[in-house]
Coordinates of C-alpha atoms in Angstrom, one line a residue:
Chain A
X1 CA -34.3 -43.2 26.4
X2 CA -37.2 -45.9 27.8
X3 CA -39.5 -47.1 25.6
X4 CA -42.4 -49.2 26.7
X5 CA -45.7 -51.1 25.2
X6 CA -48.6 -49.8 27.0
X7 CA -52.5 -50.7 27.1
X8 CA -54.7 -48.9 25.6
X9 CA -58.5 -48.3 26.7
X10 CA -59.5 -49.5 23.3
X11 CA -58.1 -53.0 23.6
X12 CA -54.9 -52.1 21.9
X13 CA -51.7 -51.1 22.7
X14 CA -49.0 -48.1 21.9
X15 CA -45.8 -47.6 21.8
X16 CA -44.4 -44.7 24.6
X17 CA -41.7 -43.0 25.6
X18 CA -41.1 -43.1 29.3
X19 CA -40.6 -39.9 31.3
X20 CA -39.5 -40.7 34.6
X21 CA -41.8 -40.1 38.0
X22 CA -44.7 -37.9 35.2
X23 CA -45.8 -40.8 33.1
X24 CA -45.3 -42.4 29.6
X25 CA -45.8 -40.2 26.0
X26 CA -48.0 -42.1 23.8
X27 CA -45.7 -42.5 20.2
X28 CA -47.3 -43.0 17.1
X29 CA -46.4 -47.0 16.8
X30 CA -48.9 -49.7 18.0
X31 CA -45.8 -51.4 20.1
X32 CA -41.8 -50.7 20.7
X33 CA -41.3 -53.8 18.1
X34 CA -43.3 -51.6 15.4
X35 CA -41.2 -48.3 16.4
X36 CA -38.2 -49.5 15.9
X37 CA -38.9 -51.1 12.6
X38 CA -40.0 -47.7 11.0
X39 CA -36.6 -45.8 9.7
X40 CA -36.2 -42.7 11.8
X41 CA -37.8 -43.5 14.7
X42 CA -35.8 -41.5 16.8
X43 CA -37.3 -38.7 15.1
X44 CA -40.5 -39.7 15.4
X45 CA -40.0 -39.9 19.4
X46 CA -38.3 -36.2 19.3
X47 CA -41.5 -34.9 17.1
X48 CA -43.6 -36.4 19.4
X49 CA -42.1 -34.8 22.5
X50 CA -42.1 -31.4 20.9
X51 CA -45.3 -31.8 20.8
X52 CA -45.9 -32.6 23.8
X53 CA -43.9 -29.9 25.5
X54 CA -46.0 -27.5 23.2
X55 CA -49.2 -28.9 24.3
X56 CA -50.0 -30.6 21.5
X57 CA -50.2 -34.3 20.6
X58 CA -51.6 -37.0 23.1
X59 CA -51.5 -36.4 26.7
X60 CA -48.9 -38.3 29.0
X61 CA -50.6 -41.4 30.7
X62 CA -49.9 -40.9 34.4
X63 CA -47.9 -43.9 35.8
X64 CA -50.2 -44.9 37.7
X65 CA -52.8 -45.6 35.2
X66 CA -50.4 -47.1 32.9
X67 CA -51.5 -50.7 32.3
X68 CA -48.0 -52.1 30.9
X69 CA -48.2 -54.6 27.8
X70 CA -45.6 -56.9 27.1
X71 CA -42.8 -54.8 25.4
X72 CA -42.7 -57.0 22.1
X73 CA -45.9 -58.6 21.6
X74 CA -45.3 -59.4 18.3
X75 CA -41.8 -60.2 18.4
X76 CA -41.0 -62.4 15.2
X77 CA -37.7 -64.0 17.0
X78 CA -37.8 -64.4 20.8
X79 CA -34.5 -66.6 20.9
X80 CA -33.1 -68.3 24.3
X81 CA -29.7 -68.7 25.4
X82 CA -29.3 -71.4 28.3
X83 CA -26.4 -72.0 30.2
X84 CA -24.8 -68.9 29.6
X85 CA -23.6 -67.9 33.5
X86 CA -20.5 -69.8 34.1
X87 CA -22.0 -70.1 37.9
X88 CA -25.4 -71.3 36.2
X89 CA -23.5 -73.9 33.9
X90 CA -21.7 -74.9 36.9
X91 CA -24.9 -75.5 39.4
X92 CA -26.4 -78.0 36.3
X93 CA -23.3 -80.1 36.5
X94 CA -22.1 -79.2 33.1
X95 CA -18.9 -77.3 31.3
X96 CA -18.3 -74.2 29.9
X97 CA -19.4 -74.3 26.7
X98 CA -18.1 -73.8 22.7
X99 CA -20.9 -73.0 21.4
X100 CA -24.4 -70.9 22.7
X101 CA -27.1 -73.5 23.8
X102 CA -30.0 -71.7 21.8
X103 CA -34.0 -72.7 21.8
X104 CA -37.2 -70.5 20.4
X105 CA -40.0 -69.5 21.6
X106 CA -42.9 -67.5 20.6
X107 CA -44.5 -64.2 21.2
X108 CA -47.4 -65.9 22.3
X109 CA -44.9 -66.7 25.7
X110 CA -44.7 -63.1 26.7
X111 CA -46.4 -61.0 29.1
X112 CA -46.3 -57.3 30.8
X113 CA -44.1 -56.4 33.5
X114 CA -47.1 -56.9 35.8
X115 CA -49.0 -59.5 34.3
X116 CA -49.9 -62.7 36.1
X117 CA -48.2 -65.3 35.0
X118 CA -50.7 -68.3 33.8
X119 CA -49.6 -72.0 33.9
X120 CA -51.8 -74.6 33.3
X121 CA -50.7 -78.3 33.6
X122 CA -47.4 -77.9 35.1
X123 CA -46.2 -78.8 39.2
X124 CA -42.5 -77.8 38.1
X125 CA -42.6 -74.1 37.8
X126 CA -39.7 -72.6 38.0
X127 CA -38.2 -68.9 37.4
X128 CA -34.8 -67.8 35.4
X129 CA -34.4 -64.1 35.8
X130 CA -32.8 -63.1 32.5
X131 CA -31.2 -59.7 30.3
X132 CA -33.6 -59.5 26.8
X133 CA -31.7 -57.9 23.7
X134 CA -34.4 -56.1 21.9
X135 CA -32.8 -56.3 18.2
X136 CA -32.7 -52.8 16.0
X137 CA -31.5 -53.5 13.2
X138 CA -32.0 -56.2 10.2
X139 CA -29.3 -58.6 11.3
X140 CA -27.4 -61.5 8.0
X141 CA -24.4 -63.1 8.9
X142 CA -23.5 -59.9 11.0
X143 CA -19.8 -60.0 12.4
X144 CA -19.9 -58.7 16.0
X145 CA -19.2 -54.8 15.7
X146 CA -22.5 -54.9 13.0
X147 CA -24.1 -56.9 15.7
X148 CA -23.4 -54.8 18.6
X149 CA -24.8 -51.4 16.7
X150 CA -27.7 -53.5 15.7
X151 CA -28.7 -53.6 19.5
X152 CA -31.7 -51.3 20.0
X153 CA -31.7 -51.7 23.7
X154 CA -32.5 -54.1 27.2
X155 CA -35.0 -55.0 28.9
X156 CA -35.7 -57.3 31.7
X157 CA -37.5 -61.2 31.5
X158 CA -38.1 -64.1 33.3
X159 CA -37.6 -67.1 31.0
X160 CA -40.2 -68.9 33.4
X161 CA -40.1 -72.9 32.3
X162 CA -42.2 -75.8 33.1
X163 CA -39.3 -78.3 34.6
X164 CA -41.4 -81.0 34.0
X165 CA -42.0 -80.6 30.3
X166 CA -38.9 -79.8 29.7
X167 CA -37.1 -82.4 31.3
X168 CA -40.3 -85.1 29.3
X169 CA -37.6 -85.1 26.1
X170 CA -34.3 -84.2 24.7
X171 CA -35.6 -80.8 23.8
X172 CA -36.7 -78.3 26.1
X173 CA -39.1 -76.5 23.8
X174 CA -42.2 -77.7 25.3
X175 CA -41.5 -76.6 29.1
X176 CA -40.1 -73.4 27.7
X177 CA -43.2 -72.2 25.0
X178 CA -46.4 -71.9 27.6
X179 CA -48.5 -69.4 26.9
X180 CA -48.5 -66.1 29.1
X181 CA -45.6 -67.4 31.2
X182 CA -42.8 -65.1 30.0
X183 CA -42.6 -61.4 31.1
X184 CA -40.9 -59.0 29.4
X185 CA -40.3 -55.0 30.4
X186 CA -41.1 -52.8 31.8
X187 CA -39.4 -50.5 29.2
X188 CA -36.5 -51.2 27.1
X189 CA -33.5 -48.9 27.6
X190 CA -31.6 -47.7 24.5
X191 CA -28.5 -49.0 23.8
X192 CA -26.9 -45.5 23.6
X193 CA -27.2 -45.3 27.5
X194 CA -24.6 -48.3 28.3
X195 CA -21.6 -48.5 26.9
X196 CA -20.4 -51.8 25.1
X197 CA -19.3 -54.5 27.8
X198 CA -21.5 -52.8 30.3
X199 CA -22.6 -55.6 33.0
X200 CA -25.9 -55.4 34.3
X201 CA -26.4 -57.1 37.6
X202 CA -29.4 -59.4 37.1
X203 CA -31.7 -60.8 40.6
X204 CA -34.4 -62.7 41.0
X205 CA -36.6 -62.9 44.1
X206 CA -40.1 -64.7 44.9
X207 CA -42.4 -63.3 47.5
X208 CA -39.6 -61.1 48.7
X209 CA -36.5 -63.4 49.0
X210 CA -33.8 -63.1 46.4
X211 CA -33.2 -66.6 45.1
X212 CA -30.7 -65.4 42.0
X213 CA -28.5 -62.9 41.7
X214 CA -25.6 -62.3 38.3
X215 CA -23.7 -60.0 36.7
X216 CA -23.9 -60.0 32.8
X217 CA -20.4 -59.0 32.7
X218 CA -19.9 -62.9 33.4
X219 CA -21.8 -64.0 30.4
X220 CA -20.0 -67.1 28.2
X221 CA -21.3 -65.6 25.3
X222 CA -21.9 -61.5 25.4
X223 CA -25.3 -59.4 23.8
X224 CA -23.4 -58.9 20.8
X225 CA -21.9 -62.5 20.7
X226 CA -25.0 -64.2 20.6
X227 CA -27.0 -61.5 17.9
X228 CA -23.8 -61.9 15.4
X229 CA -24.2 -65.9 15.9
X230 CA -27.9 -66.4 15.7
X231 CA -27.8 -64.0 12.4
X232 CA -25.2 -66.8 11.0
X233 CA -28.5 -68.9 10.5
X234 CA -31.3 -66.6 10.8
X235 CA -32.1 -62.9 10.4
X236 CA -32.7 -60.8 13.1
X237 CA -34.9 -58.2 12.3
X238 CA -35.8 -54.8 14.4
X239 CA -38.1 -55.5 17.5
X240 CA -37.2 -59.6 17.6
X241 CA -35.8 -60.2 21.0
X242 CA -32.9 -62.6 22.6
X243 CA -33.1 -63.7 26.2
X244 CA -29.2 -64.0 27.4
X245 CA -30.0 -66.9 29.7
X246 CA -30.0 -67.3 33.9
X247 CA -27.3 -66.9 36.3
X248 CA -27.3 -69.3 39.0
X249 CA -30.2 -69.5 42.0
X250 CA -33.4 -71.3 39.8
X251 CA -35.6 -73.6 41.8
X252 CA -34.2 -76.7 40.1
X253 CA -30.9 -76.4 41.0
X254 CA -31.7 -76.2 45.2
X255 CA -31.9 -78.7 47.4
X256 CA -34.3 -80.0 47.6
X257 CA -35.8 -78.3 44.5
X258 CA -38.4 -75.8 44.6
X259 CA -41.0 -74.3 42.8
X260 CA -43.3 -71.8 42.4
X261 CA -46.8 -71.9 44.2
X262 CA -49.7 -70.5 43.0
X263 CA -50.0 -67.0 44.7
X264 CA -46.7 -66.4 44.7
X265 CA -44.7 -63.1 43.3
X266 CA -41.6 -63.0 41.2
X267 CA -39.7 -60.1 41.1
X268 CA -36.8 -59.8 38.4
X269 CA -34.6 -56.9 38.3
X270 CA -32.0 -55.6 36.3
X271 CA -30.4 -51.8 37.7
X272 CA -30.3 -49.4 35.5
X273 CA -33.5 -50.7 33.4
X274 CA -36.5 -51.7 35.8
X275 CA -38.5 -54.1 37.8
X276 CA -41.0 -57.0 36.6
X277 CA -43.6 -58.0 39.1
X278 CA -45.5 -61.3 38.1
X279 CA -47.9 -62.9 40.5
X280 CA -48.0 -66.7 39.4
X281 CA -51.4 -68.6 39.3
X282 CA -51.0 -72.2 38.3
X283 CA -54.2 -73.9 37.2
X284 CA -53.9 -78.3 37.4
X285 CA -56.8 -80.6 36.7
X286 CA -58.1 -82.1 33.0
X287 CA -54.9 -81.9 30.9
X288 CA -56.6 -83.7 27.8
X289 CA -53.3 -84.7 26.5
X290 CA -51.5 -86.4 29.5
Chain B
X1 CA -59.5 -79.2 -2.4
X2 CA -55.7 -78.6 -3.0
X3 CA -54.8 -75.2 -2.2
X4 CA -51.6 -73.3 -2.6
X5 CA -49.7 -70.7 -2.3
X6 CA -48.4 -68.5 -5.5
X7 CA -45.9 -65.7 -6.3
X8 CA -47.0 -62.8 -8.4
X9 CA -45.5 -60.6 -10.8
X10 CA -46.3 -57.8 -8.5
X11 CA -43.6 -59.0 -5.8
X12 CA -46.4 -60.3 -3.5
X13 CA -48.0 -63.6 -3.4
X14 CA -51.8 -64.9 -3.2
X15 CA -53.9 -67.9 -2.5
X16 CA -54.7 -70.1 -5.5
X17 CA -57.1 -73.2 -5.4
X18 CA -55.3 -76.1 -7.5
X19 CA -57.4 -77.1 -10.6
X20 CA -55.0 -80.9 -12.0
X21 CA -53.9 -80.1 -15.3
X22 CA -55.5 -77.1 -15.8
X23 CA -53.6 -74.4 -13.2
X24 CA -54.7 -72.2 -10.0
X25 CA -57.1 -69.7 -9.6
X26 CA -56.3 -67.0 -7.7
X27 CA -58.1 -66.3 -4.4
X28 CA -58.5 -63.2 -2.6
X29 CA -56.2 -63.7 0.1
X30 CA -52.5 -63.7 0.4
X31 CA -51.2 -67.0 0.9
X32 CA -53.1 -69.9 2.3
X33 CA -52.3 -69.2 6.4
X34 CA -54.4 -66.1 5.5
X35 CA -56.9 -67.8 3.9
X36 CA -57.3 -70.4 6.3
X37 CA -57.9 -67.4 9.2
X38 CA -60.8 -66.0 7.3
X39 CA -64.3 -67.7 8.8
X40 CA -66.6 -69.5 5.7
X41 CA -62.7 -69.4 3.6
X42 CA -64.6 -72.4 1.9
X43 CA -67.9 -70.5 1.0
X44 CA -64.9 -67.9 -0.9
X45 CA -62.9 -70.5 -2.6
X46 CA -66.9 -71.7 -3.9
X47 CA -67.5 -68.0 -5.1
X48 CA -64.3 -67.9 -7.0
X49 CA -64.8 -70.9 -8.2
X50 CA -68.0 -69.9 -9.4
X51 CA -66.8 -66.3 -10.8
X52 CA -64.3 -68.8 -12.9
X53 CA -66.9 -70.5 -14.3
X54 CA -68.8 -67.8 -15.7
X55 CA -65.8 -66.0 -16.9
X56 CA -65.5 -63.5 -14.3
X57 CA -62.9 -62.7 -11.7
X58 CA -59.5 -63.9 -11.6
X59 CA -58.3 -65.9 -14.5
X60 CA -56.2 -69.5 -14.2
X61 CA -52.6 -69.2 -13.6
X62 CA -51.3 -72.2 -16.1
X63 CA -49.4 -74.9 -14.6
X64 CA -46.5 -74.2 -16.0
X65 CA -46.3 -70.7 -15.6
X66 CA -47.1 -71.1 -11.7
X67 CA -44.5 -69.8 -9.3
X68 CA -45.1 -71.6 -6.0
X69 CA -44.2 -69.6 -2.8
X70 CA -43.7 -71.2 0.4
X71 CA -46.9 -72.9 1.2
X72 CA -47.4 -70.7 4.5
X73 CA -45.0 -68.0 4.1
X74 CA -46.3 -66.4 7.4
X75 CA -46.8 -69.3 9.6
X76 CA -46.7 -67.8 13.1
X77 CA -45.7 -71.4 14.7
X78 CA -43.7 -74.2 12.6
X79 CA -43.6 -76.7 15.6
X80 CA -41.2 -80.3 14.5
X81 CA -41.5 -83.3 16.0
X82 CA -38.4 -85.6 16.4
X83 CA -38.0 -89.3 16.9
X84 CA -41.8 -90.3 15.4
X85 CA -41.7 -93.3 13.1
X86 CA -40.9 -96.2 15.2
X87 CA -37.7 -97.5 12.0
X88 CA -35.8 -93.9 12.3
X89 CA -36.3 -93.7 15.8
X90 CA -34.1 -97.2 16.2
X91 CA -32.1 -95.8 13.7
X92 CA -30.9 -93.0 16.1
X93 CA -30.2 -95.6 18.6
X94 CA -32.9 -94.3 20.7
X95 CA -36.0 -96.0 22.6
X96 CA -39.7 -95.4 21.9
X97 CA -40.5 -92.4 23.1
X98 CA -43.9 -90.9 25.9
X99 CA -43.8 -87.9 25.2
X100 CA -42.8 -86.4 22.3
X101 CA -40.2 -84.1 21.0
X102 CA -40.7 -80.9 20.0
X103 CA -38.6 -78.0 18.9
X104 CA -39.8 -75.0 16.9
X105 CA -38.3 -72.9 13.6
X106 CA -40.2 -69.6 12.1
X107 CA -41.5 -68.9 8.9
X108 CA -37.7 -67.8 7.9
X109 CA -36.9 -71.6 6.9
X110 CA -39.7 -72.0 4.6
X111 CA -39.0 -72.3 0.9
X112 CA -41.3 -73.3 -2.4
X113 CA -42.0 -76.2 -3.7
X114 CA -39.0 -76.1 -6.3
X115 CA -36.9 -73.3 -4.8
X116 CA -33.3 -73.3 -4.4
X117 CA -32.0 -74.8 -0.6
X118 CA -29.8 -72.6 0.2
X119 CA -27.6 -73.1 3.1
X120 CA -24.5 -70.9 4.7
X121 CA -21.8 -72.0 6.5
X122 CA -22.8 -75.9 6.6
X123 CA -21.0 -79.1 5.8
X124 CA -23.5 -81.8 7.2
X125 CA -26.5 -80.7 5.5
X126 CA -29.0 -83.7 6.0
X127 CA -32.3 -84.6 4.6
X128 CA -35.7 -85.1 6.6
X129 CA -39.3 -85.6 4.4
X130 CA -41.9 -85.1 6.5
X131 CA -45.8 -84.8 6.2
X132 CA -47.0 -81.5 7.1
X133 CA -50.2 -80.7 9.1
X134 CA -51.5 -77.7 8.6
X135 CA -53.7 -76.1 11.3
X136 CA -57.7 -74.8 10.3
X137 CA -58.7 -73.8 13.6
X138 CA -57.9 -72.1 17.2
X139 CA -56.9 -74.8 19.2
X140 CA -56.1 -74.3 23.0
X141 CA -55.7 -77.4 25.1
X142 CA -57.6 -79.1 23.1
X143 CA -58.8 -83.0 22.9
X144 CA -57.6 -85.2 20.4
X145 CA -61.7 -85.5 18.6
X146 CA -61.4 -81.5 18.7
X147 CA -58.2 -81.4 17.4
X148 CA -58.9 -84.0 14.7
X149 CA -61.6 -81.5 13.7
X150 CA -59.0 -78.6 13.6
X151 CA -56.9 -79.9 11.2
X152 CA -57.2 -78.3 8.1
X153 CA -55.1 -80.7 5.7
X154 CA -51.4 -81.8 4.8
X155 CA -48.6 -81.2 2.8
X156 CA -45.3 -82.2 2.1
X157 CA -42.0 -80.6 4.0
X158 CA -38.6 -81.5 4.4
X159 CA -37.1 -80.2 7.2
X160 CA -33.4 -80.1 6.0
X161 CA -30.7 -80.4 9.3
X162 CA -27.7 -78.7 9.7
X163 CA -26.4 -81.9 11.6
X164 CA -22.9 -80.4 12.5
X165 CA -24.7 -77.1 14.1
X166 CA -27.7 -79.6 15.6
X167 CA -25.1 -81.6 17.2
X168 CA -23.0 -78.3 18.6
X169 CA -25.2 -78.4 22.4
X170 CA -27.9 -80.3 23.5
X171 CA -30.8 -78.3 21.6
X172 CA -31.1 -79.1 18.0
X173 CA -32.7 -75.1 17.2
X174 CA -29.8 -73.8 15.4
X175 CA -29.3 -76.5 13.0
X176 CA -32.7 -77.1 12.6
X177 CA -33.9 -72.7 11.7
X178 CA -31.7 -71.7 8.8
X179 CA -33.5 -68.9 6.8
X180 CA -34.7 -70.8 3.6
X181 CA -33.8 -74.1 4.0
X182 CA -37.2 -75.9 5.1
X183 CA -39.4 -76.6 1.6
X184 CA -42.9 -76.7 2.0
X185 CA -46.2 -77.8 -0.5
X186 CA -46.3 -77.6 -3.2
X187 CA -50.2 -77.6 -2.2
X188 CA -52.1 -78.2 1.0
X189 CA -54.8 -80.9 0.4
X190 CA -57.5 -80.6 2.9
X191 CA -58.4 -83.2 5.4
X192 CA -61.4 -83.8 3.6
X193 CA -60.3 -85.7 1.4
X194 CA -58.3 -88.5 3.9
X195 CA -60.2 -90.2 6.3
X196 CA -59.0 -89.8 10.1
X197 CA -55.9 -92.2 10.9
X198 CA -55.2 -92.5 7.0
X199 CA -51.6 -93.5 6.6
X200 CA -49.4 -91.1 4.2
X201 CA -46.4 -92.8 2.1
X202 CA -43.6 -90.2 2.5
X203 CA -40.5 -90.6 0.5
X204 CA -37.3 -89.0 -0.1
X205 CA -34.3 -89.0 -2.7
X206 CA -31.6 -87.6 -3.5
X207 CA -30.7 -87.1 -7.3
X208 CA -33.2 -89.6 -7.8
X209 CA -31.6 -92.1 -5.2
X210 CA -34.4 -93.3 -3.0
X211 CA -32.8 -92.7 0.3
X212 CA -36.0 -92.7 2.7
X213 CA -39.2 -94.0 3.2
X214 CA -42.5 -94.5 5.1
X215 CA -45.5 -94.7 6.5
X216 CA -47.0 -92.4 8.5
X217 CA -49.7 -95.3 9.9
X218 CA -46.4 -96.0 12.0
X219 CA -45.8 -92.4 13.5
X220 CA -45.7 -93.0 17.6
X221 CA -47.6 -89.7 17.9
X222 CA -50.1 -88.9 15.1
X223 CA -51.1 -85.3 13.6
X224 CA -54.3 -85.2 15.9
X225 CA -52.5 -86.3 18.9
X226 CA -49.6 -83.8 18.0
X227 CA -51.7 -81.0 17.8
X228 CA -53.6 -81.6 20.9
X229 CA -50.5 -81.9 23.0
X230 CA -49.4 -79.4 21.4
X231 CA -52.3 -76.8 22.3
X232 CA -51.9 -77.9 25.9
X233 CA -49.1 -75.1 26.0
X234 CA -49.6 -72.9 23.4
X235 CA -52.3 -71.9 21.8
X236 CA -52.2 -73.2 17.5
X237 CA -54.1 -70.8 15.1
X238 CA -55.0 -71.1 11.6
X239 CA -52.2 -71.3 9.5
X240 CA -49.6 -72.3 11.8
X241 CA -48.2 -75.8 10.9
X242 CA -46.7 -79.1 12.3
X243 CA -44.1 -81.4 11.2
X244 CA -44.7 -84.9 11.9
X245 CA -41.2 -85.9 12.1
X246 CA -39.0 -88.4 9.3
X247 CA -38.6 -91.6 8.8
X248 CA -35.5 -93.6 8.6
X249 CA -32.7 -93.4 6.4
X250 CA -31.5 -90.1 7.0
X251 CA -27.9 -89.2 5.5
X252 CA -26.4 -88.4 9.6
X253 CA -27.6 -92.5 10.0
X254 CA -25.9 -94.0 7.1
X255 CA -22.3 -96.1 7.7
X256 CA -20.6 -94.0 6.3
X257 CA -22.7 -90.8 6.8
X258 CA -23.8 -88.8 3.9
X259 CA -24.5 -85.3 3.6
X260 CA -26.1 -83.3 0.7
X261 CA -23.4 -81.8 -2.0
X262 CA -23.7 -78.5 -3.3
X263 CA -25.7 -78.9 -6.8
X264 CA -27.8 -81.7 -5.3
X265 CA -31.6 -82.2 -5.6
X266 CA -33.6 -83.1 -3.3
X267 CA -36.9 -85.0 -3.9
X268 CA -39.7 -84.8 -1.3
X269 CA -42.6 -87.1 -2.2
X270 CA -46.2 -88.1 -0.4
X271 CA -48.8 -89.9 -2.3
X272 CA -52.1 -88.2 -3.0
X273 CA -50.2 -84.6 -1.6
X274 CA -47.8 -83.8 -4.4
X275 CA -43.9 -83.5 -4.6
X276 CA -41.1 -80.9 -3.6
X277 CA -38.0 -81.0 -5.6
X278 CA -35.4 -78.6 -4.6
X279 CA -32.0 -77.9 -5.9
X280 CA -29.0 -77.4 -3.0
X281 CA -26.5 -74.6 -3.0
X282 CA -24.2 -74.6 0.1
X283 CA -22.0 -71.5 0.4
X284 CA -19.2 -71.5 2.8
X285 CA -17.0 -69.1 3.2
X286 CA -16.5 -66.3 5.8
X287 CA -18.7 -67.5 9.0
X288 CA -18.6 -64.0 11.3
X289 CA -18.7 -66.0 14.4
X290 CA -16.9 -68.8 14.1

C-alpha cells in the first residue's frame, strides 16, 4: 500500500491512499503521521476504499492535480543517521563505525516531493539522497524483532545540508535543521511489501546527472538496527521518521567539491517507492547574524 | 510575572501564574508554550488575575500542594548550546569559539521541577545547569534588537549528559535526548523583569556539594544573540526554548571524573528564577542493542 500527504484546496492537507496511474483516495486523517497513530488504520483505509468503489466517500484526486505535501509534516522525531554507507564512510576518510552517528532535526526541515527547496544564507549546498523509516509503532527500549514490526513503511529524502554551517562547529546540527530544505515522499510504501533485509537501491542526480548511487543492503547499521537503538534513549512513536544516512557521491566529497546552484533540480530515487523532484533556489544577501 | 506549568488531578496539566507564598492560579491554557502562543496571553493572565480577586474563576493551587510539570511539556524545538562560558569552555580543553554549537533534543527529555531523573542504560551520567530562554515570539532570521524583543523570559534547566553515549561518534545527540532526563522550571520569569544583558548566577550541586558555578554575563554567545542565529535557519515559535550552555565544573571535567550515582540529587539553582532539585535513578540492565 502507498500512502501519501496531499494539499488540500483549503490550506490543509490529508492523508491518501495512492492508486497507481488513477489518482490518490482522500483518507480520513489530516497527514500519513496522523493515520498511522489512530489504532486500526488499516481499516480505516479498507472502509474508505469500499467506499469509494461504491461511489461513495470523497472522490479520487487525479494525479495530476495532486499537489504533494511533505509525507510527515508533523513528525515529532525526524532522526539522522550519517556515515552509514561503508563507501560513504570511506569517501570522508573515516572507519567503519561501532556505534550509529545520530543528529535531529525538525519537522520544520521537510518539504513535498516537489517542493522547491529554500536555502537562505548558505554557498555550500549540498545533497545526500537517503531511505526514511516512517515509524508505526510506539517504540521503548525495543529489541530488534519489536523494532522491525514497528516499521510502518519507506519513503524517499534528501537530507540536503548546508556544508558550511555544518562544518562552523563540532556539531552538525545547524547545517542540517534549515527550514524547507528536506524533502520527504512522495508516498510511503508499507512495510508489508518488502521483506525484512530487502535492499533498496538509493541514486541521486542534479539536473539529470546521477551524482550518488547505493544499495541499502550495504547499510552499517540496518532500518531495524537503528529504530531498536534510538528507542534505547528515546521513544519512537507512530508517524516519527529516521533518515538511514547517504551512500557515497555528495558534492563534498568530489574534487574539487561542488554544490548546488540556484536553479538547479535534484532528483532522488529509491525503486520500488518513488521519485523526489526538488528545484533548489538559494537566496544570499543580509544574514543578520553572520 | 513567574509563570508555570502544573499537573492536575485530571491527568492533564495547565498554565498557572506564580503568586510567592501564596500558590498558582490556574490559567486557561495548557502549559505555558500554549500560553505563550495565544496573542494578548498577558491581557488573560490580568483577567484571571482579576476573576481571583473578586472570588471568581479558578481558585489558588497552594504551594505545597503544587505538582510542577515540565515547564514546556510540548516545546516543538529544545535547541543547546555547547562550549558558552568562557571557564567550561577551557575546561574542555577547547578554544573560544565563532560560531556556536548547537545540537537539538525534543520535548521527550523534559522533566519537572522535582521529578525523578531517570536514566536507562547509562554509567556516565553528568551534570549541566543551564539558564533557559524561553521564546515569546515568531522569530525568522531575525536581528539581535528583534530577537531581544522576542524573548519571552528564563528558567532554569539542566541538561543532564549521558557522557559515555555523547562520546560514542562525533555528534553528542544521543547522549544528550534521553526521554526524561532534562529538568526544566520550576517557573518561567518573564523578561520583564531583567534588564537586557543582565547577568544570571547559575549554580549546580550535587547532594548539596556545590560542584558548578557562574555567570551568564560571561556566556560567548548571549540569549539574544542565540536566538537570532538561531532563527537564521529555522524559524523559533512561541514556546520553543534555548539552552544557553554550562559553566565549568562538570563531573566528565573533574581529575578523577565523576558521574552521578543512582539515589543522587541534583540541585539546579539561578538567582531571581527559582531552583530544580531532582532525585537520580539509573537503571541498567538489559540494553536491546548493545
Amino acid at each position: 500500500m502507498k500512502l501519501a500527504t496531499l494539499r488540500t484546496r483549503e490550506q490543509g492537507t490529508t492523508a491518501a491512499l495512492a492508486r497507481g496511474l488513477e489518482g490518490y483516495l482522500p483518507l480520513p486523517a489530516r497527514n500519513v503521521g496522523e493515520l498511522l497513530a489512530r489504532s486500526g488504520w488499516k481499516e480505516l483505509v479498507a472502509t474508505a476504499l469500499a467506499q469509494a468503489t461504491a461511489g461513495e466517500g470523497a472522490g479520487v484526486v487525479p494525479a495530476h492535480q495532486a499537489n504533494l505535501a511533505p509525507l510527515l509534516p508533523t513528525a515529532g522525531k525526524v532522526i539522522c543517521c550519517g556515515l552509514n554507507y561503508a563507501d560513504h564512510i570511506q569517501e570522508m576518510g573515516r572507519e567503519l563505525p561501532e556505534y550509529p552517528t545520530l543528529f535531529a532535526k525538525y519537522a520544520d526541515t521537510l518539504i513535498g516531493a516537489s517542493d522547491t527547496i529554500k536555502v537562505h544564507g548558505s554557498e555550500r549546498v549540498d545533497w545526500e539522497a537517503e531511505l526514511a523509516v516512517v515509524v508505526g509503532a510506539r517504540l521503548t527500549r525495543a529489541g530488534e524483532d519489536e523494532a522491525e514490526a514497528g516499521i510502518a513503511g519507506y519513503a524517499v529524502a534528501n537530507d540536503v545540508s548546508m556544508r558550511d554551517w555544518q562544518n562552523r562547529t563540532l556539531q552538525w546540527f545547524q547545517g542540517k535543521a534549515f527550514d524547507e530544505t528536506t524533502p520527504l515522499g512522495p508516498v510511503m510504501v508499507t512495510a508489508d511489501e518488502f521483506p525484512a533485509g530487502h535492499g533498496f537501491a538509493v541514486s541521486g542526480r542534479v539536473n539529470g546527472e546521477l551524482v550518488q548511487y547505493g544499495n541499502t543492503a550495504t547499510l552499517v547499521f540496518g532500518p531495524a538496527k537503528l529504530l531498536s537503538y534510538i528507542s534505547q534513549f528515546t521513544t519512537l512513536r507512530p508517524g516519527d521518521v529516521v533518515l538511514t544516512g547517504t551512500p557515497g557521491g555528495v558534492g563534498m566529497g568530489m574534487n574539487p567539491p561542488r554544490f548546488l546552484k540556484d536553479g538547479d533540480v535534484l532528483s532522488t530515487e529509491i525503486d520500488g517507492i518513488g521519485r523526489l523532484e526538488n528545484r533548489v533556489r538559494i537566496h544570499q544577501g543580509a544574514n543578520a547574524a553572520r
